[in-house]
PDB file of C-alpha atoms and ligand atoms in Angstrom:
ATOM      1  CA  UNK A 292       0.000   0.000   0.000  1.00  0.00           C
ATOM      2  CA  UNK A 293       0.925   3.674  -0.619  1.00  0.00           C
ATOM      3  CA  UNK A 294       0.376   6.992   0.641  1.00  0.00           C
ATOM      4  CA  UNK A 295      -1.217   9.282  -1.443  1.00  0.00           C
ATOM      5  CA  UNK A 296      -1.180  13.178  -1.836  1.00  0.00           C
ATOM      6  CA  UNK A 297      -4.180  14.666  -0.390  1.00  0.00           C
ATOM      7  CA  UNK A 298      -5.533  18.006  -2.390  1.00  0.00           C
ATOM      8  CA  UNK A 299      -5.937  20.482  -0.560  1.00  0.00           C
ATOM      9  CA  UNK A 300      -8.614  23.760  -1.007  1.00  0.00           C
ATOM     10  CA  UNK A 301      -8.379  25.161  -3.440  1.00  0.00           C
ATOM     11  CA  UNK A 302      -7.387  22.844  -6.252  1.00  0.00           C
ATOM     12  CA  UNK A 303      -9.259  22.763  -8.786  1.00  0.00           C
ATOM     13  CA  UNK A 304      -9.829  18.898  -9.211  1.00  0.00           C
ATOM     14  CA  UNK A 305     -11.911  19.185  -5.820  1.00  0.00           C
ATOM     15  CA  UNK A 306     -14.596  20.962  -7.594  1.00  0.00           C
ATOM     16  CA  UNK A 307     -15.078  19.234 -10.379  1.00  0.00           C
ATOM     17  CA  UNK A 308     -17.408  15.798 -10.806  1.00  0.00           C
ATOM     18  CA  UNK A 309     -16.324  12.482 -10.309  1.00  0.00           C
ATOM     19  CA  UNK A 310     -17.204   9.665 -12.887  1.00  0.00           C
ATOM     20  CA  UNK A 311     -18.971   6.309 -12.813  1.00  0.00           C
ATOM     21  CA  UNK A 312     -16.734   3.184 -11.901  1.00  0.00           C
ATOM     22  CA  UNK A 313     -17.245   1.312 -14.614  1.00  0.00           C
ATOM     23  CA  UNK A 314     -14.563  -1.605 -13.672  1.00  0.00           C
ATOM     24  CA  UNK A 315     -13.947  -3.300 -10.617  1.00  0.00           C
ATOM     25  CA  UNK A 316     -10.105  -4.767 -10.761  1.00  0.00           C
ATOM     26  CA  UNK A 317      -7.159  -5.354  -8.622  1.00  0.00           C
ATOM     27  CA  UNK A 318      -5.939  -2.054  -9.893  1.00  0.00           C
ATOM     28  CA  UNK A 319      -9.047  -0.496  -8.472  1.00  0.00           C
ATOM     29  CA  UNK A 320      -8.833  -2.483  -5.458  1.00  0.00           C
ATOM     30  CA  UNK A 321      -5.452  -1.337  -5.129  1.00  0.00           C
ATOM     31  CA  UNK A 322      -6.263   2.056  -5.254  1.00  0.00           C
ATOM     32  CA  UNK A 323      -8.720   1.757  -2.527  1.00  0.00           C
ATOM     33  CA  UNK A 324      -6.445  -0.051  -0.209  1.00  0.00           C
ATOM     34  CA  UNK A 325      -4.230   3.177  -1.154  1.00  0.00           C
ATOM     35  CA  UNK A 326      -6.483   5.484   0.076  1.00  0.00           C
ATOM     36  CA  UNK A 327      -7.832   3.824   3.240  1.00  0.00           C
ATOM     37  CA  UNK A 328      -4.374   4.093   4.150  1.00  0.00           C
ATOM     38  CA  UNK A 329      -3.488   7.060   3.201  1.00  0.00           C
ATOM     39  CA  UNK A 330      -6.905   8.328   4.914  1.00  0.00           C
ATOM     40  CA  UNK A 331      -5.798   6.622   8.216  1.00  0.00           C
ATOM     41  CA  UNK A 332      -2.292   8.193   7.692  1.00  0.00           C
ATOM     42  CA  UNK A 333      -4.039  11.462   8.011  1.00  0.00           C
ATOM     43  CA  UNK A 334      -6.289  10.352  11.428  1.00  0.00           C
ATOM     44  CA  UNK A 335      -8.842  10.646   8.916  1.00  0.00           C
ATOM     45  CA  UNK A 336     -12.587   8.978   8.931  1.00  0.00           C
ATOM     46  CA  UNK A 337     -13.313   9.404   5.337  1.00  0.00           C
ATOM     47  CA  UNK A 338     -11.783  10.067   2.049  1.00  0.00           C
ATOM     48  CA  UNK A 339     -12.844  10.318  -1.628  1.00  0.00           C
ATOM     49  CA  UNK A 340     -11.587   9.595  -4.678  1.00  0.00           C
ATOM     50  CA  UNK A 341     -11.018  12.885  -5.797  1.00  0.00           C
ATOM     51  CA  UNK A 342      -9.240  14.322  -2.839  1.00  0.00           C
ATOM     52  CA  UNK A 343      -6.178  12.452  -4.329  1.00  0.00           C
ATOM     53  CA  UNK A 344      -6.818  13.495  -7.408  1.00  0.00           C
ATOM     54  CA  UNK A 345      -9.000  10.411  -9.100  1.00  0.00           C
ATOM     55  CA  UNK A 346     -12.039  11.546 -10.835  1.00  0.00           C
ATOM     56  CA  UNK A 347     -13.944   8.271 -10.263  1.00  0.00           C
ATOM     57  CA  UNK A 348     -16.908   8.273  -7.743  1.00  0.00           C
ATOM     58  CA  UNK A 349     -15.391   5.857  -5.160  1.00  0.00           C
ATOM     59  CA  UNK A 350     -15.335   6.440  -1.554  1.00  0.00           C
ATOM     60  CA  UNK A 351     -13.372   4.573   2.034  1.00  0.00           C
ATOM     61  CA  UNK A 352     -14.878   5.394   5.006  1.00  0.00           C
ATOM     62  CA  UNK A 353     -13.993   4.089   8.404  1.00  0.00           C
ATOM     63  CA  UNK A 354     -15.526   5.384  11.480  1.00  0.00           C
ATOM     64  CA  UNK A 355     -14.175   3.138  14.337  1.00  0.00           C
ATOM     65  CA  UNK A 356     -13.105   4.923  17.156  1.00  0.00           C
ATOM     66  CA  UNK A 357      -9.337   4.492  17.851  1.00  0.00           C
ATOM     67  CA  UNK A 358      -9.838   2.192  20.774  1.00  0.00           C
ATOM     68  CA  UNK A 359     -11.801  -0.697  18.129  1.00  0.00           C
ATOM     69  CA  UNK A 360     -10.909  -3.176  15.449  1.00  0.00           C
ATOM     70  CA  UNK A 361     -10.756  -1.146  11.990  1.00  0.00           C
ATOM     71  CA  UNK A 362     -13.819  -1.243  10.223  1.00  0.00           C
ATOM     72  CA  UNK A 363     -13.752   0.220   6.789  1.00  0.00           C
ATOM     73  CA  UNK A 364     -15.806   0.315   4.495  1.00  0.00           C
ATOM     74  CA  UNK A 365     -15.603   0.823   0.396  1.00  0.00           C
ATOM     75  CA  UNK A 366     -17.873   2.629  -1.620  1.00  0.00           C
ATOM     76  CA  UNK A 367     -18.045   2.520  -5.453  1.00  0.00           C
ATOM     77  CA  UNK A 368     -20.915   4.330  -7.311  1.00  0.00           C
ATOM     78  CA  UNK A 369     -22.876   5.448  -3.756  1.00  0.00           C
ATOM     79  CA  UNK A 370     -26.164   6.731  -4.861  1.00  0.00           C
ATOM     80  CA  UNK A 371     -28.538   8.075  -2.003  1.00  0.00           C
ATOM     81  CA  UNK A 372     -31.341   6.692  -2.808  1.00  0.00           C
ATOM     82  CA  UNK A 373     -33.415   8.069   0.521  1.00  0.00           C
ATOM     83  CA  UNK A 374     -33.658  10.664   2.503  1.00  0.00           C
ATOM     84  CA  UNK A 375     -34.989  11.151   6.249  1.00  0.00           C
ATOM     85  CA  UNK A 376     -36.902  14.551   6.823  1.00  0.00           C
ATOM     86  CA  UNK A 377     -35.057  15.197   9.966  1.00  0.00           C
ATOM     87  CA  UNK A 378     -31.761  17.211   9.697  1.00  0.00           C
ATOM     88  CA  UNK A 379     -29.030  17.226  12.258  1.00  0.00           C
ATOM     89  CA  UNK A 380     -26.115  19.708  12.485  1.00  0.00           C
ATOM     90  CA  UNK A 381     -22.869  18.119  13.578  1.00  0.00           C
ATOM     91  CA  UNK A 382     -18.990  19.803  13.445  1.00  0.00           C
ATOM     92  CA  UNK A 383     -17.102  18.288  10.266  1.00  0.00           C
ATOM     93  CA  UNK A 384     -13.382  18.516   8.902  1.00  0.00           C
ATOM     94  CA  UNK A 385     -11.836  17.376   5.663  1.00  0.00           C
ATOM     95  CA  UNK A 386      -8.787  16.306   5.180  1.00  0.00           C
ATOM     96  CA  UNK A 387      -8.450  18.977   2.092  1.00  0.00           C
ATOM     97  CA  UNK A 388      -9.017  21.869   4.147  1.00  0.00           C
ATOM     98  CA  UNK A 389      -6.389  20.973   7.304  1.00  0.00           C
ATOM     99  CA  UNK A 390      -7.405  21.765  10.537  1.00  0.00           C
ATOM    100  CA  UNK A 391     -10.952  23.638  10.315  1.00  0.00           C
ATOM    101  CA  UNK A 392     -14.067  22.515  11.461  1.00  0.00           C
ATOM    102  CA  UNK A 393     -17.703  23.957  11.026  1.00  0.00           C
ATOM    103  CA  UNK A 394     -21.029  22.885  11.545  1.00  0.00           C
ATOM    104  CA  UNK A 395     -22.966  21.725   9.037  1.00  0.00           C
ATOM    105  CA  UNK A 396     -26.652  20.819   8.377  1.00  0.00           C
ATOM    106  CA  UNK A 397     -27.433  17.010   6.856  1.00  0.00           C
ATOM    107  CA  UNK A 398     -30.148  14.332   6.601  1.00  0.00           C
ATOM    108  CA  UNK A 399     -30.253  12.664  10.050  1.00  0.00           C
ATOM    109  CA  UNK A 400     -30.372   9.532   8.294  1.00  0.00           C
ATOM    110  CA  UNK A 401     -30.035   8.110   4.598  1.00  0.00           C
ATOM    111  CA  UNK A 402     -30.335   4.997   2.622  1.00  0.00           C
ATOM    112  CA  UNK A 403     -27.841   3.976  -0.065  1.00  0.00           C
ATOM    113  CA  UNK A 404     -26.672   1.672  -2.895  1.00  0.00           C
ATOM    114  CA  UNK A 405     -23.582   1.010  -3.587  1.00  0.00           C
ATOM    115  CA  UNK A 406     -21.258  -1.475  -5.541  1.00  0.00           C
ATOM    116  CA  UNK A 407     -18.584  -3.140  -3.146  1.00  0.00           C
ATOM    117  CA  UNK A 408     -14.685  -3.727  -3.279  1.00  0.00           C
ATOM    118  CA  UNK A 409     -15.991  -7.488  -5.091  1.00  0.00           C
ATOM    119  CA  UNK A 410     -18.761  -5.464  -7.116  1.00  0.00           C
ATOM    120  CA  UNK A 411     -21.693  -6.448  -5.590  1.00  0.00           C
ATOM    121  CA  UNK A 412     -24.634  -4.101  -4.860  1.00  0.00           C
ATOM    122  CA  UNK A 413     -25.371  -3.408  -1.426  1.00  0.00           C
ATOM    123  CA  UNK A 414     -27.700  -1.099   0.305  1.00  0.00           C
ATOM    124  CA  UNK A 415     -27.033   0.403   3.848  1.00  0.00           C
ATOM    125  CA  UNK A 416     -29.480   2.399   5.908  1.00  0.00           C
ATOM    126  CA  UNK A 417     -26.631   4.956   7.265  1.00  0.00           C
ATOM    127  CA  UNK A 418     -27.589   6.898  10.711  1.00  0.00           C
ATOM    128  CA  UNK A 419     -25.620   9.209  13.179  1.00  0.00           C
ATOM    129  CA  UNK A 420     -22.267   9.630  12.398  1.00  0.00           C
ATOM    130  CA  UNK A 421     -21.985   6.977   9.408  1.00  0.00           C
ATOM    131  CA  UNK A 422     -25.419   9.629   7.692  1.00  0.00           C
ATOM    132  CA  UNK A 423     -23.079  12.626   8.260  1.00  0.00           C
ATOM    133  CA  UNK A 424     -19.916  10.535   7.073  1.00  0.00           C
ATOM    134  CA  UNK A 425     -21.299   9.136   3.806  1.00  0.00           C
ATOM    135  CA  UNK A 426     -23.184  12.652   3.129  1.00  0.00           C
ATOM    136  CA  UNK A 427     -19.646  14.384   3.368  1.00  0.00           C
ATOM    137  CA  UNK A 428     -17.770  11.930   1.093  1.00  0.00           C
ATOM    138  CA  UNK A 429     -20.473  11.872  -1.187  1.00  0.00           C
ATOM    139  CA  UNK A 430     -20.350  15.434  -1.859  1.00  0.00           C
ATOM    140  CA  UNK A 431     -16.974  15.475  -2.930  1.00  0.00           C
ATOM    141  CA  UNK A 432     -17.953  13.115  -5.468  1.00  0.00           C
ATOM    142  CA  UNK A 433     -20.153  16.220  -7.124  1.00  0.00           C
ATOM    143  CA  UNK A 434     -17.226  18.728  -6.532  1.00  0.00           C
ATOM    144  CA  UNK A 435     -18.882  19.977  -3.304  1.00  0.00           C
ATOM    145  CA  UNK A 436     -17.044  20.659   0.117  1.00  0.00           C
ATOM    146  CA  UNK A 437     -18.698  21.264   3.089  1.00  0.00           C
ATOM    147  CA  UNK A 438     -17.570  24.606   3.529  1.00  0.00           C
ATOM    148  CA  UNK A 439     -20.205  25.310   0.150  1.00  0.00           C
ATOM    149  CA  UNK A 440     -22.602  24.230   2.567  1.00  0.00           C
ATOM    150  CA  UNK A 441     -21.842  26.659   5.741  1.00  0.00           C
ATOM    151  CA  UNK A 442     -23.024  30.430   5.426  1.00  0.00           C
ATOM    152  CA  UNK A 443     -20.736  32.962   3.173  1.00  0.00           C
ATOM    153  CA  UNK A 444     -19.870  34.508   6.321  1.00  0.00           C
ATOM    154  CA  UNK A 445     -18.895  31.505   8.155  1.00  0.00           C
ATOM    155  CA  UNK A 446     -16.893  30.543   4.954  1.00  0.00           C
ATOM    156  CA  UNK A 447     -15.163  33.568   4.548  1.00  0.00           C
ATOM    157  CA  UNK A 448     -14.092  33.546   8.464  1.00  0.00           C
ATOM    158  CA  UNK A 449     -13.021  30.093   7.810  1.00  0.00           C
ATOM    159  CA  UNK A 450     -10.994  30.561   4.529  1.00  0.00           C
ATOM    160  CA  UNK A 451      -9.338  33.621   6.356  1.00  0.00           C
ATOM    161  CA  UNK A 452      -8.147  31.109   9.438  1.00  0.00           C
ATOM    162  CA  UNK A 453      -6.965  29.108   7.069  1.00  0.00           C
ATOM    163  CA  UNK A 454      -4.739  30.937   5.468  1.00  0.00           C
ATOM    164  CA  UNK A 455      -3.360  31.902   8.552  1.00  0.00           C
ATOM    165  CA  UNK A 456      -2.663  28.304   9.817  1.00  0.00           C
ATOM    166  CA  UNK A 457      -0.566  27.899   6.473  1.00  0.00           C
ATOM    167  CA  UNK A 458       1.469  30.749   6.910  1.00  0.00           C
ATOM    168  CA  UNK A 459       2.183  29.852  10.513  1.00  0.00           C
ATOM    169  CA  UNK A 460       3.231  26.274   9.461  1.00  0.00           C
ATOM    170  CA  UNK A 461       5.224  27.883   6.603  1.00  0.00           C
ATOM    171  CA  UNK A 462       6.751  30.251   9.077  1.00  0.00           C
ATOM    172  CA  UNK A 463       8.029  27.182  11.660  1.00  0.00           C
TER     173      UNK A 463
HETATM  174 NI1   NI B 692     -13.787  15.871   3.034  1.00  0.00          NI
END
């Protein structure tokens, strides 16, 4: 397994739209085992495809705490394919915009379908932290980040800390 390069906000490739998997190979398996590393590498709990740079709508998501087994998960072609009407706000980070955080409004809960790492189709009613997870990663899949989905003025605040937090690391 490998590390990859995570992009970071704001390359370009983040907003653009992912495309369909439309083979699923040792290479591709590869490349998922790639970034479920390189996503734990990073103390991350989800990663998509195009954060390192892969326009293909595949997703690794692992939300263990630290103190449990690993339990990851792989995610090719996601569709949400329900939504609940109840929305939750919870605090969210990506690993392509280092060490912010904002709250964010999703579905409390959603269903998907989804091919696995083997190709099968699956379908996974995804609550709590797993609805927020999978409603994150799936974003980036569309060229969205969640700081589209915070307030102009929350965004702006946010943008401006971090560009400060690069300069101080540059600066060390
Ligand atoms: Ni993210």
């Amino acid at each position: 397994m490998a590390i990859l390069e995570v992009l970071e906000y704001p390359h370009p490739i983040l907003k653009q739209k992912a495309e369909k998997v439309t083979q699923i190979d040792d290479a591709l398996r590869k490349t998922l085992d790639d970034m479920l590393e390189t996503m734990y590498d990073d103390a991350g709990c989800g990663l998509a495809a195009p954060q390192v740079g892969i326009l293909k709508r595949m997703v690794v998501i692992d939300i263990a705490h630290e103190d449990e087994e690993p339990a990851p998960m792989f995610l090719i072609n996601p569709e949400i394919i329900w939504r609940s009407e109840e929305r939750v706000c919870g605090e969210e980070g990506c690993l392509s915009v280092p060490d912010m955080r904002a709250e964010v409004e999703r579905f409390a809960k959603v269903r998907l379908r989804y091919l696995d790492r083997d190709g099968h189709e699956q379908e996974l009613l995804a609550e709590d932290f797993l609805a927020i997870a999978v409603q994150h990663e799936l974003d980036h899949l569309d060229g969205i980040l969640y700081i589209d989905r915070i307030s102009r003025l929350k965004r702006q605040m946010l943008l401006k800390k971090l560009e400060k937090s690069r300069k101080d690391k540059g600066a060390e």
